[in-house]
Amino acid sequence: MVTEQLRHTADDGDVTRADSLAREIFSGVATKWALLIINVLADDTLRFTELRAAVDGISHKMLTQTLRGLERDGLVHRTVYPTVPPRVDYYLTEPGQELRATVNGMCAWTRKHLRAIEAARRRFDGQAP
Amino acid sequence: MVTEQLRHTADDGDVTRADSLAREIFSGVATKWALLIINVLADDTLRFTELRAAVDGISHKMLTQTLRGLERDGLVHRTVYPTVPPRVDYYLTEPGQELRATVNGMCAWTRKHLRAIEAARRRFDGQAP
DNA sequence: CCGCATCCATCAGGATACTG
DNA sequence: CAGTATCCTGATGGATGCGG
């Protein structure tokens, strides 16, 4: 897919590099789990287990994996306390906070249009089956 | 997954229904392709083929499929002209436009932090391998 | 031109188990 | 408690072809 995108934009000039990078970052972040984690973290500092409980429905694996990605991109900060049992804290960095603001917007939007969407679906489903 | 969510929130009281619906809608929309399509549509009216060209990298199938979903939720409006060859136009509805505003935020965020993220990645990747 | 159906490869992602 | 590794399935999504 990255290959494809490079191919597709290859004849567009010199913004190519930045564009494909942007697309990659956007695609990585525009994800159910990533966005939900960011939304839950908000301005708290949470441990792995707390996050797991808060995100609701996420598996151990996906949580670890998504957190690694967010950490790699510098959106969350990860603190490891070498105690036993271990303790790991996560919180949003400044860039993470900024992204969170827009994610909040999406959540607000969802709540606002809940009933309307529900209705739209009934209409859509009702006229075809 | 829907099942799981219902199960998980079952002991939370009566917001259960709305919550799981919200999650479902959010998950459907918080998707690479859906967000990119919304972003590209902006306040234009585009035909299927134009969209396909604009979104760049999306397959015929995914475009159809994602558009159906957006139409079903009432985020895009679909107009079919019974001409030959057929012509189908898509544009964002009012709710779609509202969502688009927040998507714009995400895009702006991506552009703004491009270099920082790139750097963060190098740092992250550089200290382990 | 657009949509739908089909086939098929892939990979996301869940379950499980073992380490520090 | 948190992370990593392995296995395995089922959904995702690409390619292709026909129909309207």
mmCIF file of N, CA and C in Angstrom, chain A residues 35-113:
data_model
loop_
_atom_site.group_PDB
_atom_site.id
_atom_site.type_symbol
_atom_site.label_atom_id
_atom_site.label_comp_id
_atom_site.label_asym_id
_atom_site.label_seq_id
_atom_site.Cartn_x
_atom_site.Cartn_y
_atom_site.Cartn_z
ATOM 1 N N LEU A 35 -7.675 6.228 18.354
ATOM 2 C CA LEU A 35 -8.489 7.377 18.734
ATOM 3 C C LEU A 35 -9.159 7.164 20.086
ATOM 4 N N LEU A 36 -9.642 5.953 20.323
ATOM 5 C CA LEU A 36 -10.292 5.691 21.605
ATOM 6 C C LEU A 36 -9.297 5.802 22.763
ATOM 7 N N ILE A 37 -8.092 5.310 22.542
ATOM 8 C CA ILE A 37 -7.074 5.405 23.590
ATOM 9 C C ILE A 37 -6.757 6.860 23.880
ATOM 10 N N ILE A 38 -6.545 7.623 22.829
ATOM 11 C CA ILE A 38 -6.243 9.038 23.010
ATOM 12 C C ILE A 38 -7.371 9.726 23.771
ATOM 13 N N ASN A 39 -8.576 9.375 23.394
ATOM 14 C CA ASN A 39 -9.734 9.997 24.027
ATOM 15 C C ASN A 39 -9.818 9.655 25.513
ATOM 16 N N VAL A 40 -9.508 8.416 25.840
ATOM 17 C CA VAL A 40 -9.595 7.971 27.226
ATOM 18 C C VAL A 40 -8.467 8.554 28.072
ATOM 19 N N LEU A 41 -7.284 8.638 27.479
ATOM 20 C CA LEU A 41 -6.154 9.161 28.228
ATOM 21 C C LEU A 41 -6.415 10.606 28.655
ATOM 22 N N ALA A 42 -6.980 11.365 27.721
ATOM 23 C CA ALA A 42 -7.316 12.763 28.032
ATOM 24 C C ALA A 42 -6.156 13.432 28.773
ATOM 25 N N ASP A 43 -6.416 14.002 29.936
ATOM 26 C CA ASP A 43 -5.269 14.579 30.638
ATOM 27 C C ASP A 43 -4.971 13.830 31.919
ATOM 28 N N ASP A 44 -5.269 12.538 31.887
ATOM 29 C CA ASP A 44 -4.905 11.709 33.024
ATOM 30 C C ASP A 44 -3.607 10.967 32.749
ATOM 31 N N THR A 45 -3.076 10.396 33.794
ATOM 32 C CA THR A 45 -1.980 9.452 33.661
ATOM 33 C C THR A 45 -2.527 8.103 34.082
ATOM 34 N N LEU A 46 -2.491 7.159 33.166
ATOM 35 C CA LEU A 46 -3.094 5.860 33.462
ATOM 36 C C LEU A 46 -2.097 4.718 33.304
ATOM 37 N N ARG A 47 -2.315 3.698 34.085
ATOM 38 C CA ARG A 47 -1.501 2.488 33.977
ATOM 39 C C ARG A 47 -2.087 1.612 32.878
ATOM 40 N N PHE A 48 -1.285 0.653 32.490
ATOM 41 C CA PHE A 48 -1.719 -0.269 31.444
ATOM 42 C C PHE A 48 -3.089 -0.881 31.768
ATOM 43 N N THR A 49 -3.206 -1.406 32.942
ATOM 44 C CA THR A 49 -4.441 -2.090 33.323
ATOM 45 C C THR A 49 -5.632 -1.142 33.376
ATOM 46 N N GLU A 50 -5.384 0.058 33.838
ATOM 47 C CA GLU A 50 -6.461 1.042 33.896
ATOM 48 C C GLU A 50 -6.944 1.370 32.490
ATOM 49 N N LEU A 51 -5.996 1.536 31.590
ATOM 50 C CA LEU A 51 -6.343 1.794 30.198
ATOM 51 C C LEU A 51 -7.180 0.644 29.646
ATOM 52 N N ARG A 52 -6.692 -0.545 29.905
ATOM 53 C CA ARG A 52 -7.382 -1.742 29.416
ATOM 54 C C ARG A 52 -8.832 -1.748 29.871
ATOM 55 N N ALA A 53 -9.054 -1.373 31.097
ATOM 56 C CA ALA A 53 -10.409 -1.354 31.639
ATOM 57 C C ALA A 53 -11.211 -0.209 31.031
ATOM 58 N N ALA A 54 -10.540 0.915 30.823
ATOM 59 C CA ALA A 54 -11.242 2.113 30.372
ATOM 60 C C ALA A 54 -11.644 2.020 28.910
ATOM 61 N N VAL A 55 -10.817 1.393 28.101
ATOM 62 C CA VAL A 55 -11.118 1.407 26.676
ATOM 63 C C VAL A 55 -12.243 0.434 26.327
ATOM 64 N N ASP A 56 -12.367 -0.618 27.088
ATOM 65 C CA ASP A 56 -13.598 -1.431 27.007
ATOM 66 C C ASP A 56 -13.762 -2.118 25.666
ATOM 67 N N GLY A 57 -13.313 -3.359 25.656
ATOM 68 C CA GLY A 57 -13.428 -4.151 24.449
ATOM 69 C C GLY A 57 -12.073 -4.401 23.806
ATOM 70 N N ILE A 58 -11.086 -3.620 24.208
ATOM 71 C CA ILE A 58 -9.756 -3.784 23.611
ATOM 72 C C ILE A 58 -9.043 -4.961 24.252
ATOM 73 N N SER A 59 -8.295 -5.675 23.434
ATOM 74 C CA SER A 59 -7.555 -6.830 23.946
ATOM 75 C C SER A 59 -6.177 -6.394 24.435
ATOM 76 N N HIS A 60 -5.634 -7.205 25.287
ATOM 77 C CA HIS A 60 -4.279 -6.993 25.791
ATOM 78 C C HIS A 60 -3.336 -6.665 24.638
ATOM 79 N N LYS A 61 -3.387 -7.494 23.638
ATOM 80 C CA LYS A 61 -2.472 -7.353 22.510
ATOM 81 C C LYS A 61 -2.634 -6.028 21.776
ATOM 82 N N MET A 62 -3.865 -5.701 21.425
ATOM 83 C CA MET A 62 -4.101 -4.475 20.674
ATOM 84 C C MET A 62 -3.716 -3.253 21.487
ATOM 85 N N LEU A 63 -3.919 -3.319 22.794
ATOM 86 C CA LEU A 63 -3.551 -2.186 23.630
ATOM 87 C C LEU A 63 -2.039 -1.971 23.585
ATOM 88 N N THR A 64 -1.294 -3.022 23.839
ATOM 89 C CA THR A 64 0.164 -2.929 23.780
ATOM 90 C C THR A 64 0.607 -2.376 22.436
ATOM 91 N N GLN A 65 0.113 -3.009 21.414
ATOM 92 C CA GLN A 65 0.518 -2.701 20.043
ATOM 93 C C GLN A 65 0.215 -1.251 19.663
ATOM 94 N N THR A 66 -1.004 -0.820 19.966
ATOM 95 C CA THR A 66 -1.396 0.540 19.614
ATOM 96 C C THR A 66 -0.603 1.547 20.438
ATOM 97 N N LEU A 67 -0.402 1.236 21.716
ATOM 98 C CA LEU A 67 0.375 2.133 22.566
ATOM 99 C C LEU A 67 1.798 2.270 22.037
ATOM 100 N N ARG A 68 2.408 1.178 21.610
ATOM 101 C CA ARG A 68 3.750 1.250 21.037
ATOM 102 C C ARG A 68 3.777 2.222 19.866
ATOM 103 N N GLY A 69 2.781 2.096 19.017
ATOM 104 C CA GLY A 69 2.719 2.987 17.856
ATOM 105 C C GLY A 69 2.602 4.450 18.261
ATOM 106 N N LEU A 70 1.725 4.707 19.208
ATOM 107 C CA LEU A 70 1.530 6.083 19.662
ATOM 108 C C LEU A 70 2.792 6.616 20.344
ATOM 109 N N GLU A 71 3.454 5.729 21.071
ATOM 110 C CA GLU A 71 4.692 6.140 21.734
ATOM 111 C C GLU A 71 5.759 6.453 20.686
ATOM 112 N N ARG A 72 5.836 5.612 19.705
ATOM 113 C CA ARG A 72 6.823 5.791 18.650
ATOM 114 C C ARG A 72 6.652 7.129 17.944
ATOM 115 N N ASP A 73 5.404 7.522 17.733
ATOM 116 C CA ASP A 73 5.126 8.785 17.069
ATOM 117 C C ASP A 73 5.185 9.964 18.024
ATOM 118 N N GLY A 74 5.473 9.658 19.284
ATOM 119 C CA GLY A 74 5.599 10.739 20.253
ATOM 120 C C GLY A 74 4.278 11.346 20.695
ATOM 121 N N LEU A 75 3.206 10.551 20.641
ATOM 122 C CA LEU A 75 1.907 11.078 21.072
ATOM 123 C C LEU A 75 1.607 10.734 22.529
ATOM 124 N N VAL A 76 2.153 9.635 22.988
ATOM 125 C CA VAL A 76 2.024 9.309 24.405
ATOM 126 C C VAL A 76 3.414 9.101 24.999
ATOM 127 N N HIS A 77 3.518 9.400 26.277
ATOM 128 C CA HIS A 77 4.774 9.167 26.972
ATOM 129 C C HIS A 77 4.606 7.951 27.859
ATOM 130 N N ARG A 78 5.647 7.159 27.906
ATOM 131 C CA ARG A 78 5.593 5.900 28.635
ATOM 132 C C ARG A 78 6.643 5.897 29.733
ATOM 133 N N THR A 79 6.201 5.668 30.986
ATOM 134 C CA THR A 79 7.123 5.630 32.107
ATOM 135 C C THR A 79 7.110 4.252 32.732
ATOM 136 N N VAL A 80 8.279 3.646 32.782
ATOM 137 C CA VAL A 80 8.389 2.320 33.375
ATOM 138 C C VAL A 80 9.004 2.418 34.762
ATOM 139 N N TYR A 81 8.300 1.920 35.775
ATOM 140 C CA TYR A 81 8.859 1.869 37.113
ATOM 141 C C TYR A 81 9.380 0.465 37.359
ATOM 142 N N PRO A 82 10.688 0.359 37.562
ATOM 143 C CA PRO A 82 11.304 -0.977 37.701
ATOM 144 C C PRO A 82 11.023 -1.590 39.056
ATOM 145 N N THR A 83 9.768 -1.616 39.432
ATOM 146 C CA THR A 83 9.372 -2.226 40.697
ATOM 147 C C THR A 83 8.880 -3.636 40.414
ATOM 148 N N VAL A 84 8.514 -4.325 41.465
ATOM 149 C CA VAL A 84 7.938 -5.619 41.262
ATOM 150 C C VAL A 84 6.736 -5.771 42.170
ATOM 151 N N PRO A 85 5.541 -5.931 41.586
ATOM 152 C CA PRO A 85 5.305 -6.072 40.151
ATOM 153 C C PRO A 85 5.511 -4.754 39.427
ATOM 154 N N PRO A 86 5.833 -4.840 38.130
ATOM 155 C CA PRO A 86 6.119 -3.641 37.345
ATOM 156 C C PRO A 86 4.918 -2.713 37.268
ATOM 157 N N ARG A 87 5.221 -1.451 37.003
ATOM 158 C CA ARG A 87 4.164 -0.471 36.849
ATOM 159 C C ARG A 87 4.551 0.420 35.677
ATOM 160 N N VAL A 88 3.614 0.622 34.752
ATOM 161 C CA VAL A 88 3.901 1.449 33.592
ATOM 162 C C VAL A 88 2.807 2.498 33.436
ATOM 163 N N ASP A 89 3.227 3.737 33.365
ATOM 164 C CA ASP A 89 2.269 4.830 33.238
ATOM 165 C C ASP A 89 2.282 5.425 31.840
ATOM 166 N N TYR A 90 1.115 5.836 31.398
ATOM 167 C CA TYR A 90 1.008 6.480 30.098
ATOM 168 C C TYR A 90 0.289 7.817 30.239
ATOM 169 N N TYR A 91 0.798 8.807 29.526
ATOM 170 C CA TYR A 91 0.044 10.058 29.437
ATOM 171 C C TYR A 91 0.294 10.703 28.086
ATOM 172 N N LEU A 92 -0.602 11.575 27.691
ATOM 173 C CA LEU A 92 -0.478 12.236 26.389
ATOM 174 C C LEU A 92 0.588 13.316 26.423
ATOM 175 N N THR A 93 1.384 13.349 25.383
ATOM 176 C CA THR A 93 2.348 14.432 25.228
ATOM 177 C C THR A 93 1.615 15.653 24.677
ATOM 178 N N GLU A 94 2.347 16.720 24.455
ATOM 179 C CA GLU A 94 1.719 17.927 23.929
ATOM 180 C C GLU A 94 1.057 17.673 22.557
ATOM 181 N N PRO A 95 1.783 17.097 21.596
ATOM 182 C CA PRO A 95 1.139 16.762 20.323
ATOM 183 C C PRO A 95 -0.075 15.856 20.519
ATOM 184 N N GLY A 96 0.036 14.923 21.420
ATOM 185 C CA GLY A 96 -1.071 14.032 21.705
ATOM 186 C C GLY A 96 -2.283 14.809 22.197
ATOM 187 N N GLN A 97 -2.035 15.752 23.067
ATOM 188 C CA GLN A 97 -3.119 16.592 23.588
ATOM 189 C C GLN A 97 -3.810 17.349 22.467
ATOM 190 N N GLU A 98 -3.003 17.862 21.566
ATOM 191 C CA GLU A 98 -3.589 18.626 20.463
ATOM 192 C C GLU A 98 -4.491 17.740 19.614
ATOM 193 N N LEU A 99 -4.010 16.530 19.349
ATOM 194 C CA LEU A 99 -4.827 15.623 18.558
ATOM 195 C C LEU A 99 -6.106 15.280 19.311
ATOM 196 N N ARG A 100 -5.948 15.122 20.597
ATOM 197 C CA ARG A 100 -7.087 14.773 21.427
ATOM 198 C C ARG A 100 -8.228 15.773 21.272
ATOM 199 N N ALA A 101 -7.879 17.021 21.130
ATOM 200 C CA ALA A 101 -8.902 18.050 20.975
ATOM 201 C C ALA A 101 -9.806 17.726 19.785
ATOM 202 N N THR A 102 -9.205 17.357 18.680
ATOM 203 C CA THR A 102 -10.034 17.066 17.508
ATOM 204 C C THR A 102 -10.803 15.759 17.687
ATOM 205 N N VAL A 103 -10.186 14.805 18.389
ATOM 206 C CA VAL A 103 -10.888 13.557 18.649
ATOM 207 C C VAL A 103 -12.142 13.837 19.479
ATOM 208 N N ASN A 104 -11.981 14.732 20.438
ATOM 209 C CA ASN A 104 -13.139 15.165 21.221
ATOM 210 C C ASN A 104 -14.249 15.645 20.315
ATOM 211 N N GLY A 105 -13.862 16.388 19.303
ATOM 212 C CA GLY A 105 -14.835 16.880 18.343
ATOM 213 C C GLY A 105 -15.602 15.741 17.708
ATOM 214 N N MET A 106 -14.888 14.693 17.331
ATOM 215 C CA MET A 106 -15.546 13.550 16.709
ATOM 216 C C MET A 106 -16.523 12.886 17.668
ATOM 217 N N CYS A 107 -16.118 12.792 18.929
ATOM 218 C CA CYS A 107 -16.999 12.175 19.918
ATOM 219 C C CYS A 107 -18.246 13.021 20.116
ATOM 220 N N ALA A 108 -18.043 14.290 20.238
ATOM 221 C CA ALA A 108 -19.177 15.199 20.404
ATOM 222 C C ALA A 108 -20.113 15.064 19.214
ATOM 223 N N TRP A 109 -19.528 15.035 18.031
ATOM 224 C CA TRP A 109 -20.310 14.891 16.811
ATOM 225 C C TRP A 109 -21.150 13.611 16.871
ATOM 226 N N THR A 110 -20.510 12.521 17.287
ATOM 227 C CA THR A 110 -21.219 11.246 17.371
ATOM 228 C C THR A 110 -22.421 11.354 18.306
ATOM 229 N N ARG A 111 -22.189 11.892 19.482
ATOM 230 C CA ARG A 111 -23.285 12.015 20.440
ATOM 231 C C ARG A 111 -24.396 12.878 19.869
ATOM 232 N N LYS A 112 -23.992 13.982 19.275
ATOM 233 C CA LYS A 112 -24.982 14.929 18.773
ATOM 234 C C LYS A 112 -25.906 14.305 17.730
ATOM 235 N N HIS A 113 -25.326 13.464 16.856
ATOM 236 C CA HIS A 113 -26.110 12.961 15.730
ATOM 237 C C HIS A 113 -26.613 11.542 15.916
#
